[in-house]
Short mmCIF file of C-alpha atoms in Angstrom, two decimals:
data_model
loop_
_atom_site.label_atom_id
_atom_site.label_comp_id
_atom_site.label_asym_id
_atom_site.label_seq_id
_atom_site.Cartn_x
_atom_site.Cartn_y
_atom_site.Cartn_z
CA UNK A 223 78.62 88.54 71.47
CA UNK A 224 79.41 87.36 74.98
CA UNK A 225 76.78 86.62 77.58
CA UNK A 226 76.54 89.30 80.27
CA UNK A 227 78.38 88.29 83.43
CA UNK A 228 76.35 88.91 86.58
CA UNK A 229 75.66 87.37 89.99
CA UNK A 230 72.55 85.20 89.90
CA UNK A 231 69.29 86.79 90.91
CA UNK A 232 70.19 90.42 90.19
CA UNK A 233 67.39 92.23 88.39
CA UNK A 234 68.26 94.50 85.49
CA UNK A 235 68.29 98.23 86.27
CA UNK A 236 68.11 101.29 84.06
CA UNK A 237 71.48 103.04 83.89
CA UNK A 238 70.94 106.78 84.51
CA UNK A 239 71.67 109.00 81.51
CA UNK A 240 73.59 112.21 82.15
CA UNK A 241 71.54 115.33 81.51
CA UNK A 242 72.64 118.40 79.56
CA UNK A 243 74.75 116.66 76.93
CA UNK A 244 75.66 118.49 73.73
CA UNK A 245 73.79 117.17 70.72
CA UNK A 246 77.01 116.48 68.79
CA UNK A 247 79.84 116.11 71.31
CA UNK A 248 77.93 114.74 74.30
CA UNK A 249 80.04 115.30 77.44
CA UNK A 250 83.34 115.75 75.63
CA UNK A 251 83.32 119.56 75.84
CA UNK A 252 82.77 119.49 79.61
CA UNK A 253 85.39 116.76 79.99
CA UNK A 254 87.88 118.81 77.97
CA UNK A 255 87.36 122.00 80.00
CA UNK A 256 86.89 120.55 83.50
CA UNK A 257 87.20 116.76 83.75
CA UNK A 258 87.39 116.69 87.55
CA UNK A 259 84.38 118.97 87.89
CA UNK A 260 82.46 116.75 85.46
CA UNK A 261 83.32 113.64 87.49
CA UNK A 262 82.10 115.22 90.73
CA UNK A 263 78.93 116.60 89.08
CA UNK A 264 77.94 113.26 87.59
CA UNK A 265 78.52 111.48 90.89
CA UNK A 266 76.60 114.10 92.85
CA UNK A 267 73.63 114.09 90.46
CA UNK A 268 73.45 110.42 89.47
CA UNK A 269 75.17 108.30 92.10
CA UNK A 270 77.12 105.07 91.59
CA UNK A 271 76.89 104.68 87.81
CA UNK A 272 75.84 106.95 84.95
CA UNK A 273 76.02 106.81 81.17
CA UNK A 274 77.09 109.69 78.95
CA UNK A 275 78.46 110.07 75.46
CA UNK A 276 81.67 111.30 73.86
CA UNK A 277 80.49 112.08 70.33
CA UNK A 278 78.96 108.75 69.19
CA UNK A 279 80.63 106.55 71.80
CA UNK A 280 78.67 105.66 74.94
CA UNK A 281 80.76 106.16 78.08
CA UNK A 282 79.78 104.68 81.45
CA UNK A 283 81.15 106.42 84.56
CA UNK A 284 81.52 103.96 87.44
CA UNK A 285 82.02 105.13 91.03
CA UNK A 286 81.02 102.33 93.39
CA UNK A 287 84.05 100.27 94.55
CA UNK A 288 82.05 97.04 94.18
CA UNK A 289 81.35 97.85 90.52
CA UNK A 290 84.92 98.99 89.91
CA UNK A 291 86.21 95.68 91.26
CA UNK A 292 83.91 93.81 88.89
CA UNK A 293 85.32 95.67 85.87
CA UNK A 294 89.01 95.79 86.83
CA UNK A 295 89.27 92.38 88.49
CA UNK A 296 86.35 89.95 88.55
CA UNK A 297 85.46 90.23 84.86
CA UNK A 298 88.63 91.94 83.64
CA UNK A 299 88.77 89.69 80.55
CA UNK A 300 85.74 91.54 79.16
CA UNK A 301 87.60 94.87 79.15
CA UNK A 302 90.66 96.24 77.37
CA UNK A 303 92.57 99.45 77.97
CA UNK A 304 90.83 102.55 76.57
CA UNK A 305 91.88 102.58 72.94
CA UNK A 306 91.39 106.33 72.59
CA UNK A 307 94.16 106.95 75.12
CA UNK A 308 96.31 103.96 74.17
CA UNK A 309 96.37 104.90 70.47
CA UNK A 310 97.78 108.31 71.35
CA UNK A 311 100.48 106.75 73.56
CA UNK A 312 101.28 104.14 70.90
CA UNK A 313 102.43 106.93 68.61
CA UNK A 314 105.54 107.12 70.82
CA UNK A 315 106.08 103.61 72.12
CA UNK A 316 103.81 101.28 70.11
CA UNK A 317 102.74 98.06 71.87
CA UNK A 318 104.25 97.52 75.32
CA UNK A 319 103.25 96.25 78.74
CA UNK A 320 101.22 99.43 79.36
CA UNK A 321 99.35 99.78 76.05
CA UNK A 322 98.76 96.14 75.10
CA UNK A 323 96.16 93.54 76.05
CA UNK A 324 95.67 89.80 75.76
CA UNK A 325 98.43 87.24 75.30
CA UNK A 326 101.07 89.79 74.32
CA UNK A 327 100.44 91.83 77.48
CA UNK A 328 100.55 88.68 79.64
CA UNK A 329 103.88 87.60 78.11
CA UNK A 330 105.45 91.03 78.69
CA UNK A 331 104.09 91.27 82.21
CA UNK A 332 105.55 87.87 83.12
CA UNK A 333 108.92 88.79 81.63
CA UNK A 334 109.08 92.10 83.48
CA UNK A 335 107.57 91.17 86.85
CA UNK A 336 110.87 89.87 88.34
CA UNK A 337 112.42 93.32 87.81
CA UNK A 338 110.10 94.73 90.45
CA UNK A 339 110.47 92.11 93.17
CA UNK A 340 111.34 93.48 96.59
CA UNK A 341 114.91 92.23 96.35
CA UNK A 342 115.47 94.15 93.12
CA UNK A 343 113.87 97.33 94.46
CA UNK A 344 116.09 97.12 97.54
CA UNK A 345 119.19 97.47 95.38
CA UNK A 346 118.06 100.91 94.20
CA UNK A 347 117.83 102.57 97.63
CA UNK A 348 121.13 104.42 97.34
CA UNK A 349 120.31 105.43 93.74
CA UNK A 350 117.22 107.22 95.08
CA UNK A 351 118.87 108.96 98.03
CA UNK A 352 121.97 109.91 96.03
CA UNK A 353 119.78 111.61 93.42
CA UNK A 354 117.82 113.44 96.14
CA UNK A 355 121.01 114.64 97.82
CA UNK A 356 122.36 115.91 94.49
CA UNK A 357 119.18 117.97 94.13
CA UNK A 358 119.61 119.34 97.66
CA UNK A 359 123.15 120.45 96.87
CA UNK A 360 121.70 122.48 94.00
CA UNK A 361 119.22 124.03 96.43
CA UNK A 362 122.04 124.85 98.87
CA UNK A 363 123.58 127.04 96.16
CA UNK A 364 120.47 129.25 95.81
CA UNK A 365 119.17 130.02 99.33
CA UNK A 366 115.85 131.83 99.48
CA UNK A 367 115.04 131.26 95.81
CA UNK A 368 111.53 130.28 94.73
CA UNK A 369 111.93 126.73 93.46
CA UNK A 370 109.48 125.26 90.93
CA UNK A 371 108.86 122.15 93.01
CA UNK A 372 106.80 120.42 90.32
CA UNK A 373 109.71 120.73 87.88
CA UNK A 374 112.27 119.89 90.57
CA UNK A 375 110.42 116.68 91.39
CA UNK A 376 110.12 115.80 87.71
CA UNK A 377 113.86 116.26 87.20
CA UNK A 378 114.65 114.28 90.34
CA UNK A 379 112.45 111.30 89.47
CA UNK A 380 113.75 111.32 85.89
CA UNK A 381 117.28 111.16 87.28
CA UNK A 382 116.28 108.22 89.52
CA UNK A 383 114.63 106.23 86.73
CA UNK A 384 117.59 106.95 84.43
CA UNK A 385 120.05 105.57 86.96
CA UNK A 386 117.85 102.59 87.84
CA UNK A 387 117.08 101.72 84.21
CA UNK A 388 120.20 102.70 82.27
CA UNK A 389 122.82 103.51 84.93
CA UNK A 390 122.94 106.93 83.26
CA UNK A 391 122.00 110.45 84.28
CA UNK A 392 119.21 111.45 81.92
CA UNK A 393 119.72 115.06 83.03
CA UNK A 394 123.35 114.98 81.93
CA UNK A 395 124.74 113.73 78.63
CA UNK A 396 121.36 112.36 77.64
CA UNK A 397 119.48 115.59 78.44
CA UNK A 398 117.95 115.56 74.95
CA UNK A 399 116.10 112.42 75.99
CA UNK A 400 114.59 114.19 78.99
CA UNK A 401 113.47 117.05 76.72
CA UNK A 402 111.98 114.56 74.28
CA UNK A 403 109.86 113.04 77.05
CA UNK A 404 108.75 116.52 78.19
CA UNK A 405 107.71 117.39 74.63
CA UNK A 406 105.94 114.05 74.35
CA UNK A 407 103.98 114.77 77.54
CA UNK A 408 102.82 118.12 76.17
CA UNK A 409 101.76 116.50 72.90
CA UNK A 410 99.81 113.74 74.63
CA UNK A 411 98.02 116.31 76.78
CA UNK A 412 97.15 118.31 73.67
CA UNK A 413 95.77 115.24 71.87
CA UNK A 414 93.74 114.18 74.91
CA UNK A 415 91.98 117.54 75.08
CA UNK A 416 91.56 118.58 71.49
CA UNK A 417 89.98 117.44 68.27
CA UNK A 418 93.16 117.37 66.23
CA UNK A 419 94.23 116.23 62.74
CA UNK A 420 95.93 112.84 62.25
CA UNK A 421 99.55 112.61 63.36
CA UNK A 422 100.80 112.54 59.75
CA UNK A 423 99.50 116.06 59.06
CA UNK A 424 102.51 118.44 59.47
CA UNK A 425 101.01 120.74 62.11
CA UNK A 426 103.24 122.44 64.69
CA UNK A 427 102.18 119.95 67.35
CA UNK A 428 102.71 116.93 65.09
CA UNK A 429 106.16 118.13 64.02
CA UNK A 430 107.15 118.55 67.66
CA UNK A 431 105.86 115.07 68.47
CA UNK A 432 107.75 113.52 65.56
CA UNK A 433 111.01 115.16 66.68
CA UNK A 434 110.46 113.97 70.25
CA UNK A 435 109.71 110.43 69.12
CA UNK A 436 112.76 110.30 66.84
CA UNK A 437 115.08 111.61 69.56
CA UNK A 438 113.76 109.07 72.08
CA UNK A 439 114.09 106.18 69.64
CA UNK A 440 117.64 107.19 68.67
CA UNK A 441 118.84 107.76 72.24
CA UNK A 442 117.34 104.60 73.73
CA UNK A 443 118.49 102.45 70.80
CA UNK A 444 122.02 103.84 71.24
CA UNK A 445 122.03 102.97 74.95
CA UNK A 446 120.77 99.46 74.23
CA UNK A 447 123.47 98.93 71.58
CA UNK A 448 126.16 100.23 73.95
CA UNK A 449 124.99 97.90 76.70
CA UNK A 450 125.12 94.90 74.38
CA UNK A 451 128.68 95.84 73.39
CA UNK A 452 129.99 96.51 76.88
CA UNK A 453 128.12 93.93 78.93
CA UNK A 454 125.93 93.62 82.02
CA UNK A 455 125.25 96.31 84.63
CA UNK A 456 123.12 95.99 87.72
CA UNK A 457 120.11 97.85 86.32
CA UNK A 458 116.75 97.24 84.70
CA UNK A 459 118.04 97.55 81.14
CA UNK A 460 120.31 94.54 81.63
CA UNK A 461 117.38 92.62 83.12
CA UNK A 462 115.24 93.46 80.08
CA UNK A 463 117.97 92.28 77.72
CA UNK A 464 118.53 89.08 79.70
CA UNK A 465 114.85 88.22 80.29
CA UNK A 466 113.71 84.97 78.68
CA UNK A 467 110.24 83.64 77.96
CA UNK A 468 109.22 80.06 78.86
CA UNK A 469 110.53 78.90 75.49
CA UNK A 470 113.86 80.66 76.05
CA UNK A 471 113.17 83.50 73.64
CA UNK A 472 114.47 86.98 74.57
CA UNK A 473 112.77 90.28 73.82
CA UNK A 474 113.81 91.87 70.57
CA UNK A 475 115.89 95.04 70.83
CA UNK A 476 112.91 96.97 69.45
CA UNK A 477 110.67 95.64 72.22
CA UNK A 478 113.30 96.39 74.85
CA UNK A 479 113.30 99.97 73.60
CA UNK A 480 109.52 100.19 73.73
CA UNK A 481 109.39 98.89 77.29
CA UNK A 482 112.26 101.18 78.31
CA UNK A 483 110.49 104.23 76.92
CA UNK A 484 107.36 103.27 78.83
CA UNK A 485 109.22 102.80 82.10
CA UNK A 486 110.98 106.14 81.74
CA UNK A 487 107.69 107.97 81.19
CA UNK A 488 105.53 106.16 83.73
CA UNK A 489 108.39 105.73 86.18
CA UNK A 490 108.95 109.41 86.78
CA UNK A 491 105.68 111.20 86.05
CA UNK A 492 103.46 109.53 88.65
CA UNK A 493 106.00 109.76 91.48
CA UNK A 494 106.78 113.36 90.56
CA UNK A 495 103.09 114.25 90.79
CA UNK A 496 102.69 112.47 94.14
CA UNK A 497 105.68 114.27 95.66
CA UNK A 498 104.63 117.69 94.35
CA UNK A 499 101.23 117.43 96.00
CA UNK A 500 102.77 115.94 99.16
CA UNK A 501 105.03 118.94 99.67
CA UNK A 502 102.13 121.29 98.97
CA UNK A 503 99.91 119.58 101.55
CA UNK A 504 102.68 119.58 104.16
CA UNK A 505 103.15 123.32 103.65
CA UNK A 506 99.47 123.79 104.52
CA UNK A 507 99.38 121.47 107.55
CA UNK A 508 102.09 122.31 110.10
CA UNK A 509 100.91 119.74 112.65
CA UNK A 510 101.38 116.93 110.13
CA UNK A 511 104.76 118.36 109.18
CA UNK A 512 105.85 118.42 112.84
CA UNK A 513 104.79 114.78 113.26
CA UNK A 514 106.81 113.88 110.16
CA UNK A 515 109.93 115.59 111.56
CA UNK A 516 109.42 113.80 114.89
CA UNK A 517 109.38 110.42 113.15
CA UNK A 518 112.45 111.23 111.03
CA UNK A 519 114.37 112.35 114.11
CA UNK A 520 113.38 109.23 116.02
CA UNK A 521 114.11 106.72 113.25
CA UNK A 522 117.04 108.34 111.45
CA UNK A 523 118.63 110.66 114.03
CA UNK A 524 120.11 112.82 111.27
CA UNK A 525 121.53 110.09 109.03
CA UNK A 526 120.47 109.33 105.46
CA UNK A 527 117.52 106.95 105.12
CA UNK A 528 118.20 103.49 103.72
CA UNK A 529 115.98 100.73 102.39
CA UNK A 530 116.05 99.12 105.82
CA UNK A 531 114.43 102.24 107.26
CA UNK A 532 111.45 102.27 104.91
CA UNK A 533 109.28 99.85 106.95
CA UNK A 534 110.04 101.92 110.07
CA UNK A 535 108.91 105.19 108.48
CA UNK A 536 105.24 104.37 108.88
CA UNK A 537 103.94 107.92 109.26
CA UNK A 538 106.05 109.09 106.31
CA UNK A 539 104.36 106.44 104.19
CA UNK A 540 100.92 107.44 105.51
CA UNK A 541 101.57 111.02 104.36
CA UNK A 542 102.34 109.74 100.85
CA UNK A 543 99.22 107.55 100.88
CA UNK A 544 96.98 110.40 101.98
CA UNK A 545 98.47 112.82 99.44
CA UNK A 546 97.72 110.29 96.69
CA UNK A 547 94.17 109.98 97.98
CA UNK A 548 93.50 113.72 97.78
CA UNK A 549 95.57 114.27 94.63
CA UNK A 550 95.82 110.90 92.83
CA UNK A 551 98.56 111.03 90.17
CA UNK A 552 96.42 108.71 88.02
CA UNK A 553 93.16 110.63 88.37
CA UNK A 554 91.04 108.28 86.23
CA UNK A 555 91.41 105.01 84.38
CA UNK A 556 89.56 103.86 81.29
CA UNK A 557 88.46 100.61 79.70
CA UNK A 558 86.56 99.51 76.59
CA UNK A 559 83.97 96.73 76.84
CA UNK A 560 84.60 93.98 74.27
CA UNK A 561 81.37 92.17 75.14
CA UNK A 562 78.08 92.87 76.88
CA UNK A 563 78.32 92.79 80.66
CA UNK A 564 75.99 93.01 83.64
CA UNK A 565 77.33 95.02 86.57
CA UNK A 566 75.02 94.31 89.49
CA UNK A 567 72.04 94.56 87.16
CA UNK A 568 73.26 97.49 85.07
CA UNK A 569 73.85 96.42 81.46
CA UNK A 570 77.02 97.63 79.79
CA UNK A 571 76.92 97.19 76.03
CA UNK A 572 79.78 95.95 73.91
CA UNK A 573 81.76 98.92 72.53
CA UNK A 574 81.03 101.16 75.51
CA UNK A 575 83.83 103.13 77.06
CA UNK A 576 84.26 102.85 80.82
CA UNK A 577 85.59 105.72 82.90
CA UNK A 578 86.56 105.09 86.53
CA UNK A 579 86.95 108.56 88.11
CA UNK A 580 89.56 107.83 90.77
CA UNK A 581 89.62 111.51 91.74
CA UNK A 582 85.95 111.46 92.79
CA UNK A 583 86.07 108.02 94.42
CA UNK A 584 89.01 109.15 96.57
CA UNK A 585 87.11 112.27 97.67
CA UNK A 586 83.61 110.83 98.16
CA UNK A 587 81.90 111.14 101.54
CA UNK A 588 80.25 107.78 100.77
CA UNK A 589 83.59 106.05 101.25
CA UNK A 590 85.72 108.41 103.38
CA UNK A 591 85.07 110.26 106.62
CA UNK A 592 85.83 113.99 106.37
CA UNK A 593 86.98 113.30 102.80
CA UNK A 594 88.51 116.68 101.92
CA UNK A 595 90.71 116.87 105.03
CA UNK A 596 94.37 115.86 104.97
CA UNK A 597 94.60 113.11 107.61
CA UNK A 598 97.52 110.71 107.10
CA UNK A 599 96.54 108.77 110.20
CA UNK A 600 93.54 107.33 108.36
CA UNK A 601 96.09 104.96 106.73
CA UNK A 602 97.58 103.83 110.05
CA UNK A 603 97.38 100.03 110.54
CA UNK A 604 95.03 100.51 113.49
CA UNK A 605 92.54 102.29 111.22
CA UNK A 606 92.72 99.86 108.29
CA UNK A 607 89.44 98.14 109.19
CA UNK A 608 87.57 101.47 108.88
CA UNK A 609 88.61 101.99 105.24
CA UNK A 610 86.11 101.12 102.52
CA UNK A 611 87.53 98.20 100.59
CA UNK A 612 88.32 99.09 96.99
CA UNK A 613 87.88 102.86 97.44
CA UNK A 614 91.62 103.58 97.23
CA UNK A 615 93.03 103.15 93.73
CA UNK A 616 96.27 105.14 93.31
CA UNK A 617 97.78 102.35 91.19
CA UNK A 618 94.61 100.84 89.76
CA UNK A 619 93.45 97.35 90.69
CA UNK A 620 93.21 93.83 89.34
CA UNK A 621 95.66 92.18 86.93
CA UNK A 622 96.50 95.54 85.31
CA UNK A 623 97.56 97.15 88.58
CA UNK A 624 100.74 99.20 88.06
CA UNK A 625 103.75 96.89 87.87
CA UNK A 626 106.02 99.52 89.43
CA UNK A 627 103.84 100.49 92.40
CA UNK A 628 106.23 99.27 95.08
CA UNK A 629 109.18 100.97 93.43
CA UNK A 630 107.21 104.23 93.26
CA UNK A 631 106.14 104.05 96.92
CA UNK A 632 109.65 103.24 98.09
CA UNK A 633 111.08 106.07 96.01
CA UNK A 634 108.52 108.55 97.35
CA UNK A 635 109.19 107.62 101.01
CA UNK A 636 112.97 107.87 100.62
CA UNK A 637 112.79 111.20 98.78
CA UNK A 638 110.35 112.71 101.29
CA UNK A 639 112.53 111.56 104.19
CA UNK A 640 115.70 112.92 102.58
CA UNK A 641 114.28 116.33 101.66
CA UNK A 642 112.33 116.87 104.90
CA UNK A 643 115.44 116.25 107.01
CA UNK A 644 117.18 119.21 105.37
CA UNK A 645 114.49 121.64 104.19
CA UNK A 646 111.01 122.88 104.99
CA UNK A 647 109.13 123.92 101.85
CA UNK A 648 106.75 126.88 101.84
CA UNK A 649 104.37 127.83 99.05
CA UNK A 650 105.00 131.26 97.51
CA UNK A 651 102.47 133.58 99.23
CA UNK A 652 99.36 134.24 97.19
CA UNK A 653 100.21 131.68 94.52
CA UNK A 654 97.10 129.98 93.07
CA UNK A 655 96.97 126.21 93.36
CA UNK A 656 94.71 124.01 91.22
CA UNK A 657 94.97 120.48 89.84
CA UNK A 658 95.42 120.01 86.11
CA UNK A 659 94.35 116.54 84.94
CA UNK A 660 96.63 115.73 82.02
CA UNK A 661 98.15 112.24 81.81
CA UNK A 662 98.99 112.63 85.48
CA UNK A 663 97.58 115.16 87.94
CA UNK A 664 99.76 118.24 87.47
CA UNK A 665 99.74 121.59 89.25
CA UNK A 666 97.96 123.90 86.80
CA UNK A 667 99.90 127.03 87.76
CA UNK A 668 103.09 125.30 88.84
CA UNK A 669 104.19 124.94 92.48
CA UNK A 670 106.77 127.63 93.39
CA UNK A 671 108.05 127.07 96.93
CA UNK A 672 110.89 128.44 99.02
CA UNK A 673 113.17 125.98 100.78
CA UNK A 674 113.97 126.94 104.38
CA UNK A 675 116.99 125.11 105.78
CA UNK A 676 116.31 123.13 108.93
#
């Protein structure tokens, strides 16, 4: 067992124990029915750190940015990804840069990092705006219709990642692949929230998951084989196939498929969630929307945004940042402790689960002024010094920070700029809005909006 890691001179403290836990399930029932409410309740009642239980597994909820930094960065070697969640995801994609740890993760991360350098991201600017304009042409054909913006954003970001990864429209000939990923998302959400039989038991959910997995494997393998037959394209799939380790070894085709599947899923779900909540918030805050239109008119003067415009669209980016603070696509992140640790005097035992409730940290009055208000200007450069360091975690932190964060931010800015130049989105009157924490933060009742031409 490892020696607890702690700054010298810190006295041990008793970690608060959450009250009202079920004798058998602990906090799992509350987590299943209202995870975000549970996070806020624990923080309100117990403060910076509190221990609960999911069945027989101790789970430590950590809110203080200083403690979060210790776990995700300073002593990250003592923690691995939450195996409860990763084992569910592995059913579809096995070990990859997202689900793995240790030397294998480090090797994959080093192989894939060059794909997300600024120069590579810059080459995808027109892919993003072309996909957004294709969506707008569809909207032009149905004026006044209530559009399911959450689904529209999911389709749009899937189209972008398909073009960037495979140079193919995943909503076209490969539409079965898009459906497979949708079915996989529903299955993962079901497994996260329910006590369910093993995946080999032929339940309705397990049969659906097996079909989705088989379709994804077949489709992605076919695209990899076709690429190897027909040669290089300027996309991420070619970079995966051509990547070489320090010893000159390439990834196997199977590993390329696993990483591709992961990038398709993660590459469209988080950005889709961020954009859905951004358009909702803009519909509720006309002054912010007017300021956005003023910036777009000043910078773009009616033309399509390009990669060169992204640094100039500062307020547009601040809107995205603030939307991800209030409605973080990744609403929590989990770790498992592989050794004992000492977090500022609080002892975390080997085998404990760690839950970092990003949702509550982003909305805490301890770290944010007027935390529930939508104020993009709080992310303006002039206000950077007033932000609590480590209290903003839309892409995680430390060595496991999302590898595609810059791609996602660039995509979100270009899509917001493109859509807002042409349409103003308005929520369907009387429609209920509530977050639904699945793998990403979804809109529980959907997000039907009408698009008013500008």
